[in-house]
XYZ file of C-alpha atoms in Angstrom:
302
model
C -46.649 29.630 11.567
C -44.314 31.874 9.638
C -44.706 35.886 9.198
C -43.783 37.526 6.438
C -42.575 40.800 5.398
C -42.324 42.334 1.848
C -40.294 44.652 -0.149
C -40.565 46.422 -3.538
C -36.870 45.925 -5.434
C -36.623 47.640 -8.894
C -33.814 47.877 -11.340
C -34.661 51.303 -12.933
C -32.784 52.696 -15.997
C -30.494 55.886 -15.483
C -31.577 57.328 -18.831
C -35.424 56.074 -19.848
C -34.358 57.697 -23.725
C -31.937 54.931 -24.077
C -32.409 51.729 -21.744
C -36.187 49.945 -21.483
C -37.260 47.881 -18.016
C -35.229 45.098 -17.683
C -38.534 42.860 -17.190
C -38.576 39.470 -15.504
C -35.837 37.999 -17.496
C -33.600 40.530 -16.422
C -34.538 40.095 -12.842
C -34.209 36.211 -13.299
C -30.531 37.105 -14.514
C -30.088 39.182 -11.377
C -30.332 36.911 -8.899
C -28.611 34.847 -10.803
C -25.410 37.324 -10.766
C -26.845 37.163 -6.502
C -26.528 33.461 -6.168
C -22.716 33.368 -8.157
C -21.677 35.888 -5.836
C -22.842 34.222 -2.473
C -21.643 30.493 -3.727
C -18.024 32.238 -4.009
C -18.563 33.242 -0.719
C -19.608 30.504 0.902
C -17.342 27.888 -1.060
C -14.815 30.467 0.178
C -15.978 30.432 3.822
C -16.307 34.301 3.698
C -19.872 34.755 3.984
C -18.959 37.993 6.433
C -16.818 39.516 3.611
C -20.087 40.573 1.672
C -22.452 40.587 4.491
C -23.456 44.396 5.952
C -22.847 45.153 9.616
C -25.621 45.929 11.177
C -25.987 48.663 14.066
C -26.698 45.589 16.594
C -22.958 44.365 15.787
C -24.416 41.459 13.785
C -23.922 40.658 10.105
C -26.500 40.154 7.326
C -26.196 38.428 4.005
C -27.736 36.259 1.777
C -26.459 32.344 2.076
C -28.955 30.792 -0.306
C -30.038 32.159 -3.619
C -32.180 29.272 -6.066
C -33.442 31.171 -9.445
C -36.218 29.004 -10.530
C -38.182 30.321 -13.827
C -41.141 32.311 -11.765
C -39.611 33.339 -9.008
C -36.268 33.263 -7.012
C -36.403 31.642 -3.434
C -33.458 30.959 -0.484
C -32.283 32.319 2.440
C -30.643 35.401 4.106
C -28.780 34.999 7.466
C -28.250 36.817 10.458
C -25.018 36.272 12.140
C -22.246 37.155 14.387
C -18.746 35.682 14.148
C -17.654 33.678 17.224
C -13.364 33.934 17.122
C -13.507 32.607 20.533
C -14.785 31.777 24.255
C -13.016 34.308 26.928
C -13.710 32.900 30.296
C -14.311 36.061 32.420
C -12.772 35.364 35.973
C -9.229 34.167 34.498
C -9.092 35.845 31.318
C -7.929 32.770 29.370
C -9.293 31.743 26.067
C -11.136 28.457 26.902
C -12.262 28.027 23.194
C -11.496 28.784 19.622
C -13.894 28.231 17.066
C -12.781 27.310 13.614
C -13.922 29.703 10.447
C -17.657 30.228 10.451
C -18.459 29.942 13.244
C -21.619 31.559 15.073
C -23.178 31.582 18.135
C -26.628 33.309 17.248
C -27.204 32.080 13.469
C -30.790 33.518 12.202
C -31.988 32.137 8.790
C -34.632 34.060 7.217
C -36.857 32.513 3.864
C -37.355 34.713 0.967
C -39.150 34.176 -2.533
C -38.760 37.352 -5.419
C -41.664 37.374 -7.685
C -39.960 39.035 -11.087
C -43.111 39.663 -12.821
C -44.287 41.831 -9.726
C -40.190 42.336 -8.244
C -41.345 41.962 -4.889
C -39.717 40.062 -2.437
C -40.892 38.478 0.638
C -38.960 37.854 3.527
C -39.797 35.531 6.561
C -39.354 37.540 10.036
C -38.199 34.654 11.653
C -39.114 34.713 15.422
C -39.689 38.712 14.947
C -35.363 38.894 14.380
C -35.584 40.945 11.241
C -33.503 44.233 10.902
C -35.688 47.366 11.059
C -36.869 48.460 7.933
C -34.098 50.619 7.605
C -31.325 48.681 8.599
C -32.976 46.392 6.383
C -33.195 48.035 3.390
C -29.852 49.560 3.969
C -28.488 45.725 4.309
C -30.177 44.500 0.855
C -29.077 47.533 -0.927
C -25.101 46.602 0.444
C -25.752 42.695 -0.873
C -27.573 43.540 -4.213
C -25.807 46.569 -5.344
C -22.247 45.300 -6.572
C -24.676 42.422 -9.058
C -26.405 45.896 -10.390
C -22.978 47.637 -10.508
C -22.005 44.142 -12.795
C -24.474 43.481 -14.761
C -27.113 46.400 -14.951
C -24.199 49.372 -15.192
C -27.136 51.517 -16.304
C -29.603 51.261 -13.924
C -30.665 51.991 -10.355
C -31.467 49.763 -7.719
C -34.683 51.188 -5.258
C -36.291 49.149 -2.440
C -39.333 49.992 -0.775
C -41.467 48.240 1.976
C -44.900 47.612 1.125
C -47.026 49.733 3.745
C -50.192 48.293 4.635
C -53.167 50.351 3.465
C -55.825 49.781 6.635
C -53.030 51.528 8.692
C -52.898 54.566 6.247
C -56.699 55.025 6.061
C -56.738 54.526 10.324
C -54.990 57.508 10.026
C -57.542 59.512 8.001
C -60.289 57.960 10.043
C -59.220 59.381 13.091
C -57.670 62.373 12.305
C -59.503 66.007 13.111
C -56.414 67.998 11.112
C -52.990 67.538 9.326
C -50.097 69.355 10.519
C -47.866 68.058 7.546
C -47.923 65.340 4.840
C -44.113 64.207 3.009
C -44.497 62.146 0.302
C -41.956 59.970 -1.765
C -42.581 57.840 -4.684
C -39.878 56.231 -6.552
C -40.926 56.199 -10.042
C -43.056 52.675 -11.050
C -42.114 50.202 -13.725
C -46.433 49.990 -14.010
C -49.615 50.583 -12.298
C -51.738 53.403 -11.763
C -48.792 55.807 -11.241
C -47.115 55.147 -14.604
C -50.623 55.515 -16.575
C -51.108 59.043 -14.828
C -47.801 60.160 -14.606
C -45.742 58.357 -16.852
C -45.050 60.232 -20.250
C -43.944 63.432 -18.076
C -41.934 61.446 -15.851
C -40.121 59.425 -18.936
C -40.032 62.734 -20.970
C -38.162 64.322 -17.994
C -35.911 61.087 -16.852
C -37.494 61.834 -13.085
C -36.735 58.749 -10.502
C -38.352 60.209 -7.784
C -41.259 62.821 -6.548
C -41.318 64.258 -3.115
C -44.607 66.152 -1.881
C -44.851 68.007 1.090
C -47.961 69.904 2.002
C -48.482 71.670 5.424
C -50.557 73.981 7.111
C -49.521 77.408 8.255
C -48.264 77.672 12.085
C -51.063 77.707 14.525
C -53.423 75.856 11.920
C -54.386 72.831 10.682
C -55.153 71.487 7.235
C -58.618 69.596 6.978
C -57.482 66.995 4.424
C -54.416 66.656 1.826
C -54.906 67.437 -1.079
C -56.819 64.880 -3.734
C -53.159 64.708 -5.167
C -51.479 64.129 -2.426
C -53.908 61.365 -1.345
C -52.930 59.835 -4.526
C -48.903 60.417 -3.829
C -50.615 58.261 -0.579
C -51.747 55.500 -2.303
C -48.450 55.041 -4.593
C -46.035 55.327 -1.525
C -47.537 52.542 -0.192
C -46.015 50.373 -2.833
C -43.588 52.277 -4.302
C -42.292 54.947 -1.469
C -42.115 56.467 2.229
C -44.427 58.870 3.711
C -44.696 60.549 7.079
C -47.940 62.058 8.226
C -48.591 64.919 11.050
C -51.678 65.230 12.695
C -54.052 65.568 15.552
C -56.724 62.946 16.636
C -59.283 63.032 19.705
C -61.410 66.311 20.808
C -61.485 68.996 23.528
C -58.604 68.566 26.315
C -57.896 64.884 24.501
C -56.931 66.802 21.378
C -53.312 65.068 20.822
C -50.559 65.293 18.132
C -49.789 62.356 16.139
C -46.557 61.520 13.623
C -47.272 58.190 11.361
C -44.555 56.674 9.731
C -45.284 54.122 6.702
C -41.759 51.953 7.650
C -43.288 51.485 11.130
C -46.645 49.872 9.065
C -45.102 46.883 6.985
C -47.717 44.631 5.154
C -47.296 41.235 6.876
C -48.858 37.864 6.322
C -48.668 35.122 8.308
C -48.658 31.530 6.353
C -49.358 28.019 8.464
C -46.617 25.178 7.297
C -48.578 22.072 6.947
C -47.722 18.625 8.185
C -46.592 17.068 5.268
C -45.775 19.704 3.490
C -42.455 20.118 1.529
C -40.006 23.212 2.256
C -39.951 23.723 -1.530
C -44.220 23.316 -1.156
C -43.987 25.938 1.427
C -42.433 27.959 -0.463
C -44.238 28.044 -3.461
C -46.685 29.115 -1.669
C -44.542 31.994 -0.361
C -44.687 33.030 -3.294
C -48.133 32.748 -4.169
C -48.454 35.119 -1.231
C -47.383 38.275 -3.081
C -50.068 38.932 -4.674
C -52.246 39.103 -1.786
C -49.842 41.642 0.102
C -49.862 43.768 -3.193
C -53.138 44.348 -3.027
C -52.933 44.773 0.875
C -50.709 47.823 -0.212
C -52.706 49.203 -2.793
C -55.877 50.759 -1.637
C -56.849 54.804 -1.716
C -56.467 56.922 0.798
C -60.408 58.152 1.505
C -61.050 60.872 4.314
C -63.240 59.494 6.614
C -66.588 61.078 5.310
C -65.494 59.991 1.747
């Protein structure tokens, strides 16, 4: 059994007037630039030199990258660098290890769907960064390929909040305190039919919505535009939601957070089944967690 987590990764141009999507040729020739860069490093045996230091003291990169025409697949590792064994009582070095070495490897499967540029990541044993370390650690590995070969463009990644946790909240929920919104602006959907033309006309990236009740009070639902903010952010975005659940003296305060929600899937290896099989079907996967991401928000009575 293998879990799954997965992330929204756009390439978005600077200036809409003059540069178009780069589309799933341009995100086959990404990961492309990805995989160059981590053979260097690995032929080198300097994996660490572009991996991102995580808070925990361990390092993240990619080790495998395999561009295939649908979809991209490989690995990302988790790793510390073991320069040697101290023994504690005598303070003598009792071992050295020789260049890439590690004591706690972690590999971690991915597949990136380019029609959909969603990536899905296997949470191997639960070991995956936070969402934000994450994020922060994909951003360090994938920006210097934008920087080469998309100069023009930005890079935005966004987990894919699962939408049964967002309407828990509304089903629950006797007032809202507060509601932030952000939505990175969408290469399609539902968000670029509405919103698009004003967005493009006015080179906007990025909305953030906030709506919140006065002190003392509470708001009985966001607005029907904010709900829809909602329903983007789950794709495309971050959202934090005050509010206050249970009645009488069990009247309590609540904060939701959309990184603490991740859509995950959970896929059964077979027997006899291939790693390249597997995943394939990784990758047939993402559409399933899209649409896992993509429901309305409703208030309860709705």
């Amino acid at each position: 059994m293998a879990g799954f987590r997965y992330y929204n990764v756009q390439l978005l141009p600077i200036n809409v007037h003059e540069r178009g999507d780069v589309g799933k040729k341009g995100y086959q020739t990404f990961f492309a630039g990805l995989k160059q860069r981590v053979v260097k490093a690995v032929q080198d045996r300097r994996v660490e030199a572009i991996a991102y230091g995580l808070r925990s003291g361990l390092l993240f990169s990619a080790f495998t990258v395999e561009p295939a025409d649908d979809y991209a697949r490989g690995k990302f590792l988790k790793f510390d660098v073991a320069e040697s064994v101290i023994d504690i009582y005598t303070s003598q070095t009792v071992f050295t290890a020789s260049p890439g070495a590690s004591a706690h490897p972690t590999y971690f499967r991915f597949a990136f769907d380019y029609d959909r540029h969603i990536l899905a990541i296997e949470d191997t044993q639960g070991r995956l960064p936070s969402t934000g370390q994450l994020i922060k650690a994909l951003s360090h590995l994938l920006e210097p390929v934008r920087s080469d070969l998309y100069p023009e463009y930005i890079l935005t990644i966004d987990q894919l909040t699962a939408s049964d946790a967002v309407q828990k909240v509304f089903k629950e929920a006797k007032g809202f305190r507060r509601v932030h919104v952000t939505v990175t602006f969408a290469n399609s959907d539902k968000f670029v039919q509405s919103l698009q033309k004003e967005l493009r006309d006015k080179n906007i990236h990025q909305v953030e919505h906030i709506e919140k009740a006065s002190k003392g009070s509470l708001m009985d639902s966001p607005t029907e535009f904010g709900k829809f903010l909602l329903q983007i952010a789950q794709r495309y975005g971050n959202a934090s939601i005050n509010y206050v659940a249970g009645q009488g003296k069990t009247l309590k305060r609540k904060i939701f957070r959309m990184k603490d929600h991740p859509v995950r899937q959970i896929l059964k290896e077979g027997k006899k089944e291939t790693e390249p099989q597997f995943i394939d079907r990784v990758f047939q996967s993402i559409p399933g967690a899209e649409k896992k991401a993509s429901a309305p928000v409703n208030d309860a009575h709705d």
